[in-house]
PDB file of C-alpha atoms in Angstrom:
ATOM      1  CA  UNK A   1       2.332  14.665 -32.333  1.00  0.00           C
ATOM      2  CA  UNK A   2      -0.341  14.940 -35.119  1.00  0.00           C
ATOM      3  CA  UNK A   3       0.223  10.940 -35.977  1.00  0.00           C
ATOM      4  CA  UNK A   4      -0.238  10.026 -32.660  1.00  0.00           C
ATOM      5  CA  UNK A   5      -3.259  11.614 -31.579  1.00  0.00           C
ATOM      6  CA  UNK A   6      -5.085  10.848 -34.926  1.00  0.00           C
ATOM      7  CA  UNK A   7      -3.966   7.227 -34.097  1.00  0.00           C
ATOM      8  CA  UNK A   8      -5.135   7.050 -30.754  1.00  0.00           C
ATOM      9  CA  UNK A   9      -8.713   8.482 -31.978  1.00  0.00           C
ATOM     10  CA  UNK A  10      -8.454   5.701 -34.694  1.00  0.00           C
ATOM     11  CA  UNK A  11      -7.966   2.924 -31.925  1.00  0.00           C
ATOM     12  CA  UNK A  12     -10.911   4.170 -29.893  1.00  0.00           C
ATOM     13  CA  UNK A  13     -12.980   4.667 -32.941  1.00  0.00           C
ATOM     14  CA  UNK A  14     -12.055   0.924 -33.915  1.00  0.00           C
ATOM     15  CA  UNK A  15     -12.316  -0.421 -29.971  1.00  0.00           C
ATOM     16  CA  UNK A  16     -16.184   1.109 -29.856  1.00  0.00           C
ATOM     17  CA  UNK A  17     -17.430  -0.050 -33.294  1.00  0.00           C
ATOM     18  CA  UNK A  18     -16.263  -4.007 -32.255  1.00  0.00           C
ATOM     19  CA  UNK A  19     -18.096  -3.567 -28.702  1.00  0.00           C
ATOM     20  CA  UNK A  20     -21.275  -2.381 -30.605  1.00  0.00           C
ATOM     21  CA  UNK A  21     -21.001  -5.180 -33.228  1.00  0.00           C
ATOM     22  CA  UNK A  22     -20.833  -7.590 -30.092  1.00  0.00           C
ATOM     23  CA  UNK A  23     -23.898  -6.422 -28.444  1.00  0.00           C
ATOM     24  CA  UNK A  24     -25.870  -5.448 -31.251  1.00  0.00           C
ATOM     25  CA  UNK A  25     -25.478  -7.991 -34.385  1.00  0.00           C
ATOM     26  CA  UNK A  26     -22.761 -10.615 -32.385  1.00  0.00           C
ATOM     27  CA  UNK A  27     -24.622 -12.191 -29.725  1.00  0.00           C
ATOM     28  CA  UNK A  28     -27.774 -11.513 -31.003  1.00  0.00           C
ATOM     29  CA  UNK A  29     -27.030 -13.642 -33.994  1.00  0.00           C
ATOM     30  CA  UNK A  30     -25.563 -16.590 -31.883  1.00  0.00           C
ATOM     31  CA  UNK A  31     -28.765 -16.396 -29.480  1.00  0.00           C
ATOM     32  CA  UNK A  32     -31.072 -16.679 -32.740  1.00  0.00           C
ATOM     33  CA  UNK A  33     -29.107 -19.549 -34.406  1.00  0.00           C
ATOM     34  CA  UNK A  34     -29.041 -21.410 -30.786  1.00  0.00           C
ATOM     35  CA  UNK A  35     -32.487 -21.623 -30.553  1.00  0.00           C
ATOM     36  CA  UNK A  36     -33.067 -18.176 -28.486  1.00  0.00           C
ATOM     37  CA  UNK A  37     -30.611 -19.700 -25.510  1.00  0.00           C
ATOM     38  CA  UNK A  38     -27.846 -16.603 -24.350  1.00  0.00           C
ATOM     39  CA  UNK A  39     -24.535 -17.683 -24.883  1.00  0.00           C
ATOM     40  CA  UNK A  40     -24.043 -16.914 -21.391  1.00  0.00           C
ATOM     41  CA  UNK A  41     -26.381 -20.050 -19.812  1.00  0.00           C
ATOM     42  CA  UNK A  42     -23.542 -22.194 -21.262  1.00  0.00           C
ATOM     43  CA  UNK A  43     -21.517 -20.371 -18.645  1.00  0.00           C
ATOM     44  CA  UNK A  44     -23.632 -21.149 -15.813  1.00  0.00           C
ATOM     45  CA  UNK A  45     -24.461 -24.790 -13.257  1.00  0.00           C
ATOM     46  CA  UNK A  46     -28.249 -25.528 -13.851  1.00  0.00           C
ATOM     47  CA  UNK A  47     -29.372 -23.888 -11.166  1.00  0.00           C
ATOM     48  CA  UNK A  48     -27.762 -20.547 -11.865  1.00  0.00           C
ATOM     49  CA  UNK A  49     -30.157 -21.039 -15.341  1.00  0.00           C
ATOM     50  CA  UNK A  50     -33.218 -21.769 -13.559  1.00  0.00           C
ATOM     51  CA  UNK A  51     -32.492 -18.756 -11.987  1.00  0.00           C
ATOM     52  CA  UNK A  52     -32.323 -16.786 -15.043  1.00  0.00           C
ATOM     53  CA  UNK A  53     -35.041 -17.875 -17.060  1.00  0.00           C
ATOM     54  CA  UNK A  54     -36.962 -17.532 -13.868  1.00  0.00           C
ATOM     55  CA  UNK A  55     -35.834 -13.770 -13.981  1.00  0.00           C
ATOM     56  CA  UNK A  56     -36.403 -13.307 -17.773  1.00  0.00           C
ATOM     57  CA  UNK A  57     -39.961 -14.565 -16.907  1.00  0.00           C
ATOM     58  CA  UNK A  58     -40.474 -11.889 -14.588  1.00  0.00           C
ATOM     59  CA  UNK A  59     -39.263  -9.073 -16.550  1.00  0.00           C
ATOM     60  CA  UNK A  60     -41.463  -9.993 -19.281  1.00  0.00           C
ATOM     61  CA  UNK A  61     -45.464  -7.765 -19.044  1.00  0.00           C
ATOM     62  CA  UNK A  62     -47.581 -10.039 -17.154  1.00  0.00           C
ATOM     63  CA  UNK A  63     -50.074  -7.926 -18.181  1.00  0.00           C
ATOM     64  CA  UNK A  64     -50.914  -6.919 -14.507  1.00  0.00           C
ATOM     65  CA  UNK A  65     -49.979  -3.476 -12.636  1.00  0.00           C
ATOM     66  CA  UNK A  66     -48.871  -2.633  -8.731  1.00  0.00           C
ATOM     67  CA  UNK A  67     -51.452  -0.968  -6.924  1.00  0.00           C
ATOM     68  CA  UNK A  68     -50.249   0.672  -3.936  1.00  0.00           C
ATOM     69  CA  UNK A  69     -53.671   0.429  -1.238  1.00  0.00           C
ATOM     70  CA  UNK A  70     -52.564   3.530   0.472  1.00  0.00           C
ATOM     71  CA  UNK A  71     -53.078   7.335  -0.937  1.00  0.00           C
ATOM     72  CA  UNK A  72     -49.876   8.971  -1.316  1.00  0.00           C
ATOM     73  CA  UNK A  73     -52.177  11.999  -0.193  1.00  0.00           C
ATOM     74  CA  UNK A  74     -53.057  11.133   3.285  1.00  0.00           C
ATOM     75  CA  UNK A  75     -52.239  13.392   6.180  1.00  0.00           C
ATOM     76  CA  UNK A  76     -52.041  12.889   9.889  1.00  0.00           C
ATOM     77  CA  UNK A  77     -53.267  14.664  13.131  1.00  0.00           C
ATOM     78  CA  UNK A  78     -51.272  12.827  15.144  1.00  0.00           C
ATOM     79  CA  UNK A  79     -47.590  11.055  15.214  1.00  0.00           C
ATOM     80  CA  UNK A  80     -47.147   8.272  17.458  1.00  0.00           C
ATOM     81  CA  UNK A  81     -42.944   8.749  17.406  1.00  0.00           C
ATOM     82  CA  UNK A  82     -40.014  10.257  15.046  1.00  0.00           C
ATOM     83  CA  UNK A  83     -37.885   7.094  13.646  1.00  0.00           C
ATOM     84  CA  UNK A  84     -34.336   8.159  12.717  1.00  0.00           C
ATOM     85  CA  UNK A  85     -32.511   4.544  12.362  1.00  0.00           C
ATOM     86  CA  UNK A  86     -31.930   2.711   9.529  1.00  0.00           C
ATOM     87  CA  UNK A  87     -34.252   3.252   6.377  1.00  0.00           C
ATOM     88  CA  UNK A  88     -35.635  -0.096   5.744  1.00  0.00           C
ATOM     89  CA  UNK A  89     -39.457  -1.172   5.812  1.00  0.00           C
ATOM     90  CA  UNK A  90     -39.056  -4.574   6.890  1.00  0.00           C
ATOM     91  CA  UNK A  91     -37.137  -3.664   9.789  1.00  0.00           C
ATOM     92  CA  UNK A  92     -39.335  -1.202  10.956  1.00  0.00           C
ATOM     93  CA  UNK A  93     -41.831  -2.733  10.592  1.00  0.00           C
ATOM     94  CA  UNK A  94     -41.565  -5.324  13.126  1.00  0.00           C
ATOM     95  CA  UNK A  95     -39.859  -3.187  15.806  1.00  0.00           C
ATOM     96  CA  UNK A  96     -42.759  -0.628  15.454  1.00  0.00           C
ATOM     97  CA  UNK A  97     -44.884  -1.225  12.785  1.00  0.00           C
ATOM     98  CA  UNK A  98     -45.785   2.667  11.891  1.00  0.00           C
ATOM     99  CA  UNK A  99     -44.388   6.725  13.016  1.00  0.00           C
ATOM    100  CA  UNK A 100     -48.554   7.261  12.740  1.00  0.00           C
ATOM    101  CA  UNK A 101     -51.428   5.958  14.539  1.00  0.00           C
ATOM    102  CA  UNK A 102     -52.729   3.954  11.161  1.00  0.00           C
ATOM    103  CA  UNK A 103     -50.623   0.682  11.635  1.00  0.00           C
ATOM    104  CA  UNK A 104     -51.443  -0.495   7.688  1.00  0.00           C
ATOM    105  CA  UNK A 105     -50.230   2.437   5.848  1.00  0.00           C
ATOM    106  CA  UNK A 106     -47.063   2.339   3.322  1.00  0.00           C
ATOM    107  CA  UNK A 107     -43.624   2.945   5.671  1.00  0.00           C
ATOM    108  CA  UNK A 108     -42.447   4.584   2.753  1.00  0.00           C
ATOM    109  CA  UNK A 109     -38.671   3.967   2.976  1.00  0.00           C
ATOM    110  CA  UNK A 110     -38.293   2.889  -0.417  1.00  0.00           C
ATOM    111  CA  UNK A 111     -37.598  -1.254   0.286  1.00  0.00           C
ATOM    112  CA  UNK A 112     -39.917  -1.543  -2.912  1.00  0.00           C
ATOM    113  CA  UNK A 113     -38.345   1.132  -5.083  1.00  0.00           C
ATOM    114  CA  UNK A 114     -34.491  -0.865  -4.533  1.00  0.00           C
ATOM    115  CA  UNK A 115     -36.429  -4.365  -5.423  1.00  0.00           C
ATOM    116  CA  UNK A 116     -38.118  -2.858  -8.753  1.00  0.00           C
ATOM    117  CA  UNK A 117     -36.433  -3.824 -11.595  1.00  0.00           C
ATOM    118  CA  UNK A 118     -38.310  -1.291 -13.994  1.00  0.00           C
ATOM    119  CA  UNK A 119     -37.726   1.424 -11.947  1.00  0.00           C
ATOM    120  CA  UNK A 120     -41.241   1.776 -11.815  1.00  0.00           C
ATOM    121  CA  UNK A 121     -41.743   3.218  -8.015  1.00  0.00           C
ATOM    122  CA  UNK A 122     -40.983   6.197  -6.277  1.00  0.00           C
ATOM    123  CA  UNK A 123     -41.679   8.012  -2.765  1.00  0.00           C
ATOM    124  CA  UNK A 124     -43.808  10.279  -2.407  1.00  0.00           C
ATOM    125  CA  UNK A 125     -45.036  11.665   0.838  1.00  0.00           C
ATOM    126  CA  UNK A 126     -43.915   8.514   2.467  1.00  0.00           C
ATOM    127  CA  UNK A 127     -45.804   6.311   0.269  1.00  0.00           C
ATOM    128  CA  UNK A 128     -44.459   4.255  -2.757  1.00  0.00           C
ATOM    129  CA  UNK A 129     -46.597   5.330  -5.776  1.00  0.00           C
ATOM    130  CA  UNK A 130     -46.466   3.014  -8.998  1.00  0.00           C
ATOM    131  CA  UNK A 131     -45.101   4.721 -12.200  1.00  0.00           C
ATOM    132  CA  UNK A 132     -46.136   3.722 -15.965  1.00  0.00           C
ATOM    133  CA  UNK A 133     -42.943   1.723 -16.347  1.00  0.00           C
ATOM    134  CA  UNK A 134     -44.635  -1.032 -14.362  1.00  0.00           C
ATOM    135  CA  UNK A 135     -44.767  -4.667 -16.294  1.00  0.00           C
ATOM    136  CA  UNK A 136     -46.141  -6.253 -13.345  1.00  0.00           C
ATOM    137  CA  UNK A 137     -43.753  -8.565 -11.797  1.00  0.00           C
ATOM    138  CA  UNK A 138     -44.802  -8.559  -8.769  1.00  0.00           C
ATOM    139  CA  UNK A 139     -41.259  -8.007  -6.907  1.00  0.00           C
ATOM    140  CA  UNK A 140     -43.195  -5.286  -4.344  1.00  0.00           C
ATOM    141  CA  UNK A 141     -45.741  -7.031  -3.649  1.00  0.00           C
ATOM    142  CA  UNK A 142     -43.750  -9.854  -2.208  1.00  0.00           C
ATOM    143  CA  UNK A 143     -41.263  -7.135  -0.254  1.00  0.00           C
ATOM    144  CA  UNK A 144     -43.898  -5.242   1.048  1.00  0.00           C
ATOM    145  CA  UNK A 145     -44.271  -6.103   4.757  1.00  0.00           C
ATOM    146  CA  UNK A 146     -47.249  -4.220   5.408  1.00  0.00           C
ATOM    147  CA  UNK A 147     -48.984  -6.446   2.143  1.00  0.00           C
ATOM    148  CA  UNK A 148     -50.586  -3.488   1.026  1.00  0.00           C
ATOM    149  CA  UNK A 149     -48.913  -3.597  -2.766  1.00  0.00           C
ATOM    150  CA  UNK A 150     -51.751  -5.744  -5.250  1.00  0.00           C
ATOM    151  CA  UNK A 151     -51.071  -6.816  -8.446  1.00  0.00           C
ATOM    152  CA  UNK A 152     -54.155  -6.413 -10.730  1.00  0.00           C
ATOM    153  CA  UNK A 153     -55.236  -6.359 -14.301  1.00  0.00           C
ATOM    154  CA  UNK A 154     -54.147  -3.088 -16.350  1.00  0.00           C
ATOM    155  CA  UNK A 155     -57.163  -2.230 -17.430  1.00  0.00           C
ATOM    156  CA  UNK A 156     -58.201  -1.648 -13.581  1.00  0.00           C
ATOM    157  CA  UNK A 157     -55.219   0.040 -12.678  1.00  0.00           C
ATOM    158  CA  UNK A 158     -56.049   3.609 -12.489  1.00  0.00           C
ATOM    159  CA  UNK A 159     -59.694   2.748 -11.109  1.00  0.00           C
ATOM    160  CA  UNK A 160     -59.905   3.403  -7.813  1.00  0.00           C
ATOM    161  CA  UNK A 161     -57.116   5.006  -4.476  1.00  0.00           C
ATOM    162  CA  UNK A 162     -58.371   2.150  -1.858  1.00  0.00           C
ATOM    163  CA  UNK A 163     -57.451   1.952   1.914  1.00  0.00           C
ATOM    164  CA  UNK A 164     -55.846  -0.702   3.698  1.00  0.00           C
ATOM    165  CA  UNK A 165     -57.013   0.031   7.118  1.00  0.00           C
ATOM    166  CA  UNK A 166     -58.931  -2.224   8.715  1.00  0.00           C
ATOM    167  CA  UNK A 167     -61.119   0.244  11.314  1.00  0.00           C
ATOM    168  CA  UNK A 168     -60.867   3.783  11.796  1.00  0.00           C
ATOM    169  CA  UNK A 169     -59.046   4.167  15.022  1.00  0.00           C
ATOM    170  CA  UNK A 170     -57.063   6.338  12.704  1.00  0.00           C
ATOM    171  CA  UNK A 171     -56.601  10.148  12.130  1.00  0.00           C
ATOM    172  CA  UNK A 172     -55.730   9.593   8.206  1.00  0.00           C
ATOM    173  CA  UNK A 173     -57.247  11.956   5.987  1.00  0.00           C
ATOM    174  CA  UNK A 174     -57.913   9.687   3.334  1.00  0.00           C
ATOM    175  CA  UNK A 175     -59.194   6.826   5.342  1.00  0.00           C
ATOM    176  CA  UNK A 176     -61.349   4.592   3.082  1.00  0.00           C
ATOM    177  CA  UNK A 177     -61.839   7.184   0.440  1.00  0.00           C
ATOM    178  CA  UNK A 178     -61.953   6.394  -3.181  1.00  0.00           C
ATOM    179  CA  UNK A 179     -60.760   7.669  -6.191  1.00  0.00           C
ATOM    180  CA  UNK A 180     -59.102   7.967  -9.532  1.00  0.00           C
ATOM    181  CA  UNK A 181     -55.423   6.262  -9.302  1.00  0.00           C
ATOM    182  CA  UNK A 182     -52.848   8.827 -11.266  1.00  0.00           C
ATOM    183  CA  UNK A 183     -50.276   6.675 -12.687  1.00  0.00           C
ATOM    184  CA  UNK A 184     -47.254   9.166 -13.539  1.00  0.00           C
ATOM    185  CA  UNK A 185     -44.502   8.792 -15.865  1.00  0.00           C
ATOM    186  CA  UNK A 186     -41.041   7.574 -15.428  1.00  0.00           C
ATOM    187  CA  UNK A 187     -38.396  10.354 -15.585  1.00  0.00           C
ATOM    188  CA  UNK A 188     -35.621   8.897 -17.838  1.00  0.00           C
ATOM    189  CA  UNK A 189     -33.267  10.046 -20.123  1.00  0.00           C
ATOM    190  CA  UNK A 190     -33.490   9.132 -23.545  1.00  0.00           C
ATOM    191  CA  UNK A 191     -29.860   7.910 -24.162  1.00  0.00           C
ATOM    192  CA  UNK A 192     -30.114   6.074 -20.801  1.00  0.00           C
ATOM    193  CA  UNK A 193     -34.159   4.283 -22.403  1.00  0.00           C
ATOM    194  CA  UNK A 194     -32.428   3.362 -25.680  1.00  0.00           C
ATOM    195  CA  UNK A 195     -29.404   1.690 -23.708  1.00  0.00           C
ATOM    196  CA  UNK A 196     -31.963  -0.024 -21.135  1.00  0.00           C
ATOM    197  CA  UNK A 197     -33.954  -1.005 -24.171  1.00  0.00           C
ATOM    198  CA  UNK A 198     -31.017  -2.243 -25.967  1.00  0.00           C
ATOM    199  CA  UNK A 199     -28.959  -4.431 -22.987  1.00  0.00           C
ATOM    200  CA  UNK A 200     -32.319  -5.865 -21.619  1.00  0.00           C
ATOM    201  CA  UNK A 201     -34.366  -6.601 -24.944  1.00  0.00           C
ATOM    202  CA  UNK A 202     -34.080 -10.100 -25.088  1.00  0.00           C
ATOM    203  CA  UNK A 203     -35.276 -10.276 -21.130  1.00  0.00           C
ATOM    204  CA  UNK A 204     -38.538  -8.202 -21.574  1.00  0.00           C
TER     205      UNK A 204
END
């Protein structure tokens, strides 16, 4: 009984230490000696590659930042109707465009938060607000029906809460107002950052 649970800890000790020399000194070693290619592209038809070097690219810090034109502070006097179907901005946006009477603000169902890669966007108070985990790919910007998502330099970031609204037939609260743009931090485990870090290295 002894002998065979000490064996079967041996053969998952053994089984874990080969996965981790696969992924940590295996491929990497191939990918250097090849030039930097992944031994997986030799796997793939040429336009599966182009598809993944064009999604390396975009993982990579573009040295830009999402900047959501819409305070995640706003309030409203007034609610135009209650939408209870299916959660998707794109959708709702072109059956009724917004539940307020300010037809440019964020839907805030989250269409931008599934297409992040970084997990760099969350909801809050029906608006998508960037987190610091952003590299600037530009993914939301390009989902975002309402185009309100802008992709500018880092150092501008945090400079200013701007409006999208284009008059002020609106009962917003923070119509046109300005301000300092909070950028908060990711909530992440640290086991879960070191294997994101590890598994997605050679794509940042």
């Amino acid at each position: 009984m002894i002998f065979s649970i000490l064996f079967l800890l041996l053969f998952f000790v053994s089984v874990a230490l080969i996965i981790l020399f696969v992924f940590l000194v295996l491929i990497p070693s191939v990918n250097q000696q090849e030039g930097s290619v992944s031994m997986y592209e030799y796997l793939l038809a040429p336009d599966e590659k182009n598809k993944q070097k064009t999604q390396r690219n975009r993982l990579k810090d573009t040295g830009l930042r999402a900047v959501v034109k819409c305070s995640c502070e706003k309030q409203f006097a007034k609610q135009r109707l209650e939408y209870s179907g299916l959660k998707d901005c794109r959708l709702f946006n072109q059956l009724y465009q917004s539940e307020y009477d300010c037809l440019f603000q964020c839907i805030g169902f989250g269409t931008c938060v599934n297409s992040c890669p970084q997990q760099a966007i969350k909801i809050h108070n029906n608006t998508a607000v960037i987190l610091k985990g952003c590299i600037g790919c530009g993914r939301c910007a390009e989902i975002c029906p309402k185009n309100i998502i802008d992709m500018v330099p880092v150092e501008t970031a945090s400079s200013a809460i701007r409006c999208n609204a284009e008059n002020g037939d609106t009962t917003c609260s923070d119509y046109k107002k300005f301000g300092k743009n909070e950028i908060p931090k990711r909530n992440i485990f640290k086991f879960w950052r070191l294997c994101y870090s590890i598994f997605y290295k050679e794509n940042r």
